[in-house]
């Protein structure tokens, strides 16, 4: 099981759903509601690098044009085991600029 729905955030026509046990590190799924009112998955977000077991997506939040995704077992250094982190991303300009087509390279991680 991947624990899909462990966290969920919704604002307007955008939702983030965490699945902390998906793959080795966890995943966060980005959904957007289209003009017909149908919710569609537009991206799957995973932590960069070899971050197995970080519990990516344990908590998610959306406010204004940004989202927060936690990784409470993220290791900042080898000595800082399971110290945790929260990552901030910009959402809406990406959805407007064609991100809904699945171009995940457009995500902007502004602060680990």
Short mmCIF file of N, CA and C in Angstrom, two decimals:
data_model
loop_
_atom_site.label_atom_id
_atom_site.label_comp_id
_atom_site.label_asym_id
_atom_site.label_seq_id
_atom_site.Cartn_x
_atom_site.Cartn_y
_atom_site.Cartn_z
N UNK A 1 0.84 -1.18 0.00
CA UNK A 1 0.00 0.00 0.00
C UNK A 1 0.88 1.24 0.00
N UNK A 2 0.41 2.32 -0.61
CA UNK A 2 1.25 3.51 -0.69
C UNK A 2 0.76 4.65 0.19
N UNK A 3 -0.33 4.43 0.93
CA UNK A 3 -0.87 5.45 1.83
C UNK A 3 -1.35 6.69 1.08
N UNK A 4 -1.90 6.47 -0.12
CA UNK A 4 -2.46 7.57 -0.92
C UNK A 4 -3.55 8.25 -0.11
N UNK A 5 -3.46 9.57 0.01
CA UNK A 5 -4.44 10.34 0.76
C UNK A 5 -4.04 10.60 2.20
N UNK A 6 -2.84 10.20 2.56
CA UNK A 6 -2.36 10.47 3.94
C UNK A 6 -2.43 11.96 4.23
N UNK A 7 -2.14 12.76 3.21
CA UNK A 7 -2.34 14.20 3.32
C UNK A 7 -3.10 14.65 2.08
N UNK A 8 -3.86 15.71 2.23
CA UNK A 8 -4.61 16.26 1.10
C UNK A 8 -4.81 17.75 1.33
N UNK A 9 -4.59 18.51 0.27
CA UNK A 9 -4.79 19.96 0.32
C UNK A 9 -5.56 20.37 -0.91
N UNK A 10 -6.45 21.33 -0.74
CA UNK A 10 -7.30 21.77 -1.84
C UNK A 10 -7.42 23.28 -1.80
N UNK A 11 -7.26 23.90 -2.95
CA UNK A 11 -7.56 25.32 -3.09
C UNK A 11 -8.03 25.56 -4.51
N UNK A 12 -9.22 26.10 -4.61
CA UNK A 12 -9.81 26.40 -5.91
C UNK A 12 -9.87 25.12 -6.74
N UNK A 13 -9.20 25.09 -7.87
CA UNK A 13 -9.25 23.95 -8.79
C UNK A 13 -7.97 23.12 -8.76
N UNK A 14 -7.23 23.18 -7.67
CA UNK A 14 -5.97 22.45 -7.55
C UNK A 14 -5.97 21.65 -6.24
N UNK A 15 -5.49 20.41 -6.33
CA UNK A 15 -5.38 19.56 -5.14
C UNK A 15 -4.02 18.86 -5.12
N UNK A 16 -3.46 18.73 -3.93
CA UNK A 16 -2.25 17.94 -3.71
C UNK A 16 -2.61 16.77 -2.81
N UNK A 17 -2.23 15.57 -3.21
CA UNK A 17 -2.52 14.37 -2.44
C UNK A 17 -1.21 13.64 -2.17
N UNK A 18 -0.90 13.43 -0.90
CA UNK A 18 0.33 12.74 -0.53
C UNK A 18 0.16 11.24 -0.46
N UNK A 19 1.22 10.52 -0.82
CA UNK A 19 1.27 9.06 -0.71
C UNK A 19 2.66 8.72 -0.17
N UNK A 20 2.80 8.74 1.14
CA UNK A 20 4.12 8.69 1.77
C UNK A 20 4.85 7.36 1.60
N UNK A 21 4.14 6.30 1.26
CA UNK A 21 4.81 5.00 1.10
C UNK A 21 4.90 4.57 -0.36
N UNK A 22 4.63 5.48 -1.28
CA UNK A 22 4.77 5.16 -2.71
C UNK A 22 6.26 5.17 -3.06
N UNK A 23 6.69 4.15 -3.77
CA UNK A 23 8.11 4.01 -4.11
C UNK A 23 8.94 4.07 -2.84
N UNK A 24 10.23 4.33 -2.95
CA UNK A 24 11.00 4.31 -1.71
C UNK A 24 10.86 5.58 -0.88
N UNK A 25 10.55 6.70 -1.50
CA UNK A 25 10.59 7.97 -0.77
C UNK A 25 9.23 8.60 -0.52
N UNK A 26 8.21 8.22 -1.27
CA UNK A 26 6.91 8.86 -1.22
C UNK A 26 6.68 9.70 -2.47
N UNK A 27 5.43 10.05 -2.71
CA UNK A 27 5.05 10.87 -3.87
C UNK A 27 3.96 11.83 -3.45
N UNK A 28 3.84 12.92 -4.20
CA UNK A 28 2.72 13.84 -4.08
C UNK A 28 2.12 13.99 -5.47
N UNK A 29 0.81 13.81 -5.55
CA UNK A 29 0.11 13.90 -6.82
C UNK A 29 -0.58 15.25 -6.91
N UNK A 30 -0.43 15.91 -8.05
CA UNK A 30 -1.08 17.19 -8.32
C UNK A 30 -2.25 16.94 -9.24
N UNK A 31 -3.44 17.34 -8.80
CA UNK A 31 -4.66 17.24 -9.60
C UNK A 31 -5.17 18.64 -9.89
N UNK A 32 -5.78 18.81 -11.06
CA UNK A 32 -6.41 20.08 -11.41
C UNK A 32 -7.78 19.78 -12.01
N UNK A 33 -8.75 20.63 -11.71
CA UNK A 33 -10.10 20.48 -12.25
C UNK A 33 -10.17 21.25 -13.56
N UNK A 34 -10.62 20.59 -14.62
CA UNK A 34 -10.69 21.24 -15.91
C UNK A 34 -11.99 22.03 -16.06
N UNK A 35 -12.19 22.64 -17.22
CA UNK A 35 -13.35 23.49 -17.45
C UNK A 35 -14.66 22.72 -17.36
N UNK A 36 -14.62 21.42 -17.61
CA UNK A 36 -15.82 20.58 -17.53
C UNK A 36 -16.08 20.09 -16.10
N UNK A 37 -15.20 20.46 -15.16
CA UNK A 37 -15.38 20.06 -13.78
C UNK A 37 -14.80 18.70 -13.43
N UNK A 38 -14.01 18.14 -14.35
CA UNK A 38 -13.41 16.82 -14.13
C UNK A 38 -12.01 16.99 -13.53
N UNK A 39 -11.75 16.24 -12.44
CA UNK A 39 -10.43 16.28 -11.80
C UNK A 39 -9.49 15.35 -12.56
N UNK A 40 -8.31 15.86 -12.89
CA UNK A 40 -7.33 15.08 -13.64
C UNK A 40 -5.97 15.20 -12.96
N UNK A 41 -5.25 14.08 -12.93
CA UNK A 41 -3.88 14.11 -12.41
C UNK A 41 -3.00 14.78 -13.46
N UNK A 42 -2.28 15.81 -13.07
CA UNK A 42 -1.44 16.52 -14.03
C UNK A 42 0.05 16.35 -13.74
N UNK A 43 0.40 15.86 -12.57
CA UNK A 43 1.82 15.65 -12.27
C UNK A 43 1.96 14.75 -11.05
N UNK A 44 3.09 14.07 -10.99
CA UNK A 44 3.50 13.33 -9.82
C UNK A 44 4.82 13.91 -9.37
N UNK A 45 4.87 14.38 -8.14
CA UNK A 45 6.08 15.02 -7.63
C UNK A 45 6.82 14.06 -6.71
N UNK A 46 8.12 13.94 -6.92
CA UNK A 46 8.96 13.09 -6.09
C UNK A 46 10.18 13.91 -5.66
N UNK A 47 10.77 13.55 -4.53
CA UNK A 47 11.97 14.29 -4.11
C UNK A 47 13.12 14.02 -5.05
N UNK A 48 13.99 15.00 -5.20
CA UNK A 48 15.14 14.82 -6.08
C UNK A 48 16.24 14.06 -5.36
N UNK A 49 17.10 13.43 -6.12
CA UNK A 49 18.22 12.71 -5.54
C UNK A 49 17.82 11.37 -4.98
N UNK A 50 18.72 10.78 -4.25
CA UNK A 50 18.50 9.47 -3.64
C UNK A 50 17.94 9.68 -2.25
N UNK A 51 16.65 9.96 -2.16
CA UNK A 51 16.03 10.29 -0.89
C UNK A 51 15.07 9.19 -0.42
N UNK A 52 15.48 7.95 -0.50
CA UNK A 52 14.62 6.86 -0.09
C UNK A 52 14.21 6.97 1.37
N UNK A 53 12.92 6.72 1.63
CA UNK A 53 12.42 6.69 2.99
C UNK A 53 12.25 8.03 3.68
N UNK A 54 12.10 9.12 2.93
CA UNK A 54 11.99 10.44 3.56
C UNK A 54 10.56 10.79 3.96
N UNK A 55 9.60 9.96 3.60
CA UNK A 55 8.18 10.22 3.87
C UNK A 55 7.72 11.51 3.19
N UNK A 56 8.08 11.64 1.92
CA UNK A 56 7.71 12.77 1.08
C UNK A 56 6.19 12.85 0.97
N UNK A 57 5.62 13.98 1.33
CA UNK A 57 4.18 14.16 1.22
C UNK A 57 3.41 13.80 2.48
N UNK A 58 4.11 13.64 3.59
CA UNK A 58 3.42 13.36 4.86
C UNK A 58 2.40 14.45 5.16
N UNK A 59 2.77 15.69 4.86
CA UNK A 59 1.85 16.83 4.99
C UNK A 59 1.96 17.67 3.73
N UNK A 60 0.84 18.21 3.29
CA UNK A 60 0.81 19.13 2.16
C UNK A 60 -0.06 20.33 2.53
N UNK A 61 0.23 21.45 1.90
CA UNK A 61 -0.58 22.65 2.12
C UNK A 61 -0.54 23.49 0.84
N UNK A 62 -1.64 24.18 0.58
CA UNK A 62 -1.72 25.11 -0.55
C UNK A 62 -2.25 26.43 -0.02
N UNK A 63 -1.59 27.50 -0.40
CA UNK A 63 -2.05 28.85 -0.05
C UNK A 63 -1.63 29.80 -1.16
N UNK A 64 -2.58 30.58 -1.60
CA UNK A 64 -2.33 31.52 -2.69
C UNK A 64 -1.73 30.77 -3.88
N UNK A 65 -0.52 31.12 -4.29
CA UNK A 65 0.08 30.49 -5.46
C UNK A 65 1.19 29.51 -5.09
N UNK A 66 1.26 29.11 -3.85
CA UNK A 66 2.35 28.25 -3.41
C UNK A 66 1.83 27.01 -2.69
N UNK A 67 2.68 26.01 -2.65
CA UNK A 67 2.37 24.81 -1.89
C UNK A 67 3.55 24.45 -1.01
N UNK A 68 3.27 23.72 0.05
CA UNK A 68 4.30 23.20 0.93
C UNK A 68 4.17 21.68 0.96
N UNK A 69 5.30 21.00 0.88
CA UNK A 69 5.34 19.54 0.95
C UNK A 69 6.39 19.16 1.98
N UNK A 70 6.00 18.33 2.94
CA UNK A 70 6.95 17.93 3.97
C UNK A 70 7.63 16.62 3.62
N UNK A 71 8.82 16.47 4.16
CA UNK A 71 9.57 15.21 4.11
C UNK A 71 10.18 15.06 5.49
N UNK A 72 9.41 14.51 6.43
CA UNK A 72 9.83 14.60 7.83
C UNK A 72 11.00 13.68 8.17
N UNK A 73 11.40 12.82 7.25
CA UNK A 73 12.60 12.00 7.50
C UNK A 73 13.76 12.39 6.60
N UNK A 74 13.70 13.56 6.02
CA UNK A 74 14.78 14.06 5.16
C UNK A 74 16.04 14.26 5.99
N UNK A 75 17.18 13.85 5.45
CA UNK A 75 18.47 14.02 6.13
C UNK A 75 19.22 15.19 5.52
N UNK A 76 19.42 16.26 6.29
CA UNK A 76 20.17 17.41 5.78
C UNK A 76 21.64 17.08 5.63
N UNK A 77 22.19 16.35 6.54
CA UNK A 77 23.58 15.92 6.49
C UNK A 77 23.63 14.49 7.03
N UNK A 78 24.73 13.78 6.84
CA UNK A 78 24.81 12.44 7.42
C UNK A 78 24.63 12.43 8.93
N UNK A 79 24.99 13.51 9.59
CA UNK A 79 24.83 13.58 11.05
C UNK A 79 23.42 13.98 11.46
N UNK A 80 22.66 14.58 10.54
CA UNK A 80 21.31 15.06 10.86
C UNK A 80 20.27 14.07 10.34
N UNK A 81 20.31 12.85 10.82
CA UNK A 81 19.42 11.79 10.36
C UNK A 81 17.98 12.10 10.77
N UNK A 82 17.07 11.98 9.79
CA UNK A 82 15.64 12.21 10.01
C UNK A 82 15.32 13.59 10.59
N UNK A 83 16.11 14.59 10.22
CA UNK A 83 15.87 15.94 10.76
C UNK A 83 14.65 16.60 10.14
N UNK A 84 14.27 16.18 8.93
CA UNK A 84 13.06 16.68 8.30
C UNK A 84 13.27 17.95 7.48
N UNK A 85 12.30 18.22 6.60
CA UNK A 85 12.35 19.40 5.75
C UNK A 85 10.95 19.71 5.23
N UNK A 86 10.75 20.95 4.86
CA UNK A 86 9.54 21.37 4.17
C UNK A 86 9.98 22.10 2.91
N UNK A 87 9.41 21.72 1.77
CA UNK A 87 9.77 22.29 0.49
C UNK A 87 8.63 23.16 -0.02
N UNK A 88 8.96 24.32 -0.55
CA UNK A 88 7.95 25.27 -1.05
C UNK A 88 8.01 25.30 -2.57
N UNK A 89 6.84 25.23 -3.20
CA UNK A 89 6.74 25.24 -4.65
C UNK A 89 5.71 26.26 -5.10
N UNK A 90 5.92 26.82 -6.29
CA UNK A 90 4.95 27.70 -6.92
C UNK A 90 4.07 26.86 -7.84
N UNK A 91 2.75 27.08 -7.78
CA UNK A 91 1.83 26.24 -8.55
C UNK A 91 1.17 26.97 -9.72
N UNK A 92 0.37 28.01 -9.43
CA UNK A 92 -0.55 28.54 -10.44
C UNK A 92 0.09 29.07 -11.70
N UNK A 93 1.15 29.81 -11.67
CA UNK A 93 1.71 30.24 -12.96
C UNK A 93 2.06 29.05 -13.84
N UNK A 94 2.43 27.94 -13.24
CA UNK A 94 2.78 26.76 -14.01
C UNK A 94 1.56 26.14 -14.66
N UNK A 95 0.43 26.14 -13.95
CA UNK A 95 -0.79 25.61 -14.54
C UNK A 95 -1.25 26.47 -15.70
N UNK A 96 -1.11 27.76 -15.56
CA UNK A 96 -1.53 28.68 -16.62
C UNK A 96 -0.61 28.57 -17.83
N UNK A 97 0.69 28.33 -17.60
CA UNK A 97 1.67 28.30 -18.69
C UNK A 97 1.86 26.92 -19.30
N UNK A 98 0.84 26.07 -19.27
CA UNK A 98 0.92 24.80 -19.94
C UNK A 98 1.38 23.65 -19.06
N UNK A 99 1.51 23.87 -17.78
CA UNK A 99 1.95 22.80 -16.90
C UNK A 99 0.95 21.65 -16.89
N UNK A 100 -0.29 21.95 -17.17
CA UNK A 100 -1.30 20.89 -17.15
C UNK A 100 -1.03 19.83 -18.21
N UNK A 101 -0.11 20.10 -19.12
CA UNK A 101 0.24 19.11 -20.13
C UNK A 101 1.23 18.08 -19.59
N UNK A 102 1.67 18.23 -18.36
CA UNK A 102 2.57 17.26 -17.77
C UNK A 102 4.03 17.66 -17.77
N UNK A 103 4.34 18.91 -18.07
CA UNK A 103 5.72 19.37 -18.09
C UNK A 103 6.19 19.61 -16.65
N UNK A 104 6.63 18.55 -15.98
CA UNK A 104 7.02 18.67 -14.58
C UNK A 104 8.32 19.45 -14.40
N UNK A 105 9.06 19.71 -15.47
CA UNK A 105 10.29 20.49 -15.34
C UNK A 105 9.98 21.94 -14.98
N UNK A 106 8.73 22.35 -15.11
CA UNK A 106 8.36 23.73 -14.81
C UNK A 106 8.21 24.01 -13.33
N UNK A 107 8.16 22.96 -12.48
CA UNK A 107 8.01 23.19 -11.04
C UNK A 107 9.19 23.97 -10.52
N UNK A 108 8.93 24.83 -9.58
CA UNK A 108 9.96 25.68 -9.01
C UNK A 108 10.07 25.42 -7.51
N UNK A 109 11.13 24.73 -7.10
CA UNK A 109 11.39 24.49 -5.68
C UNK A 109 12.16 25.69 -5.17
N UNK A 110 11.51 26.52 -4.37
CA UNK A 110 12.12 27.78 -3.97
C UNK A 110 12.85 27.73 -2.65
N UNK A 111 12.57 26.74 -1.81
CA UNK A 111 13.33 26.68 -0.55
C UNK A 111 13.23 25.30 0.08
N UNK A 112 14.35 24.61 0.18
CA UNK A 112 14.30 23.31 0.86
C UNK A 112 14.27 23.49 2.36
#
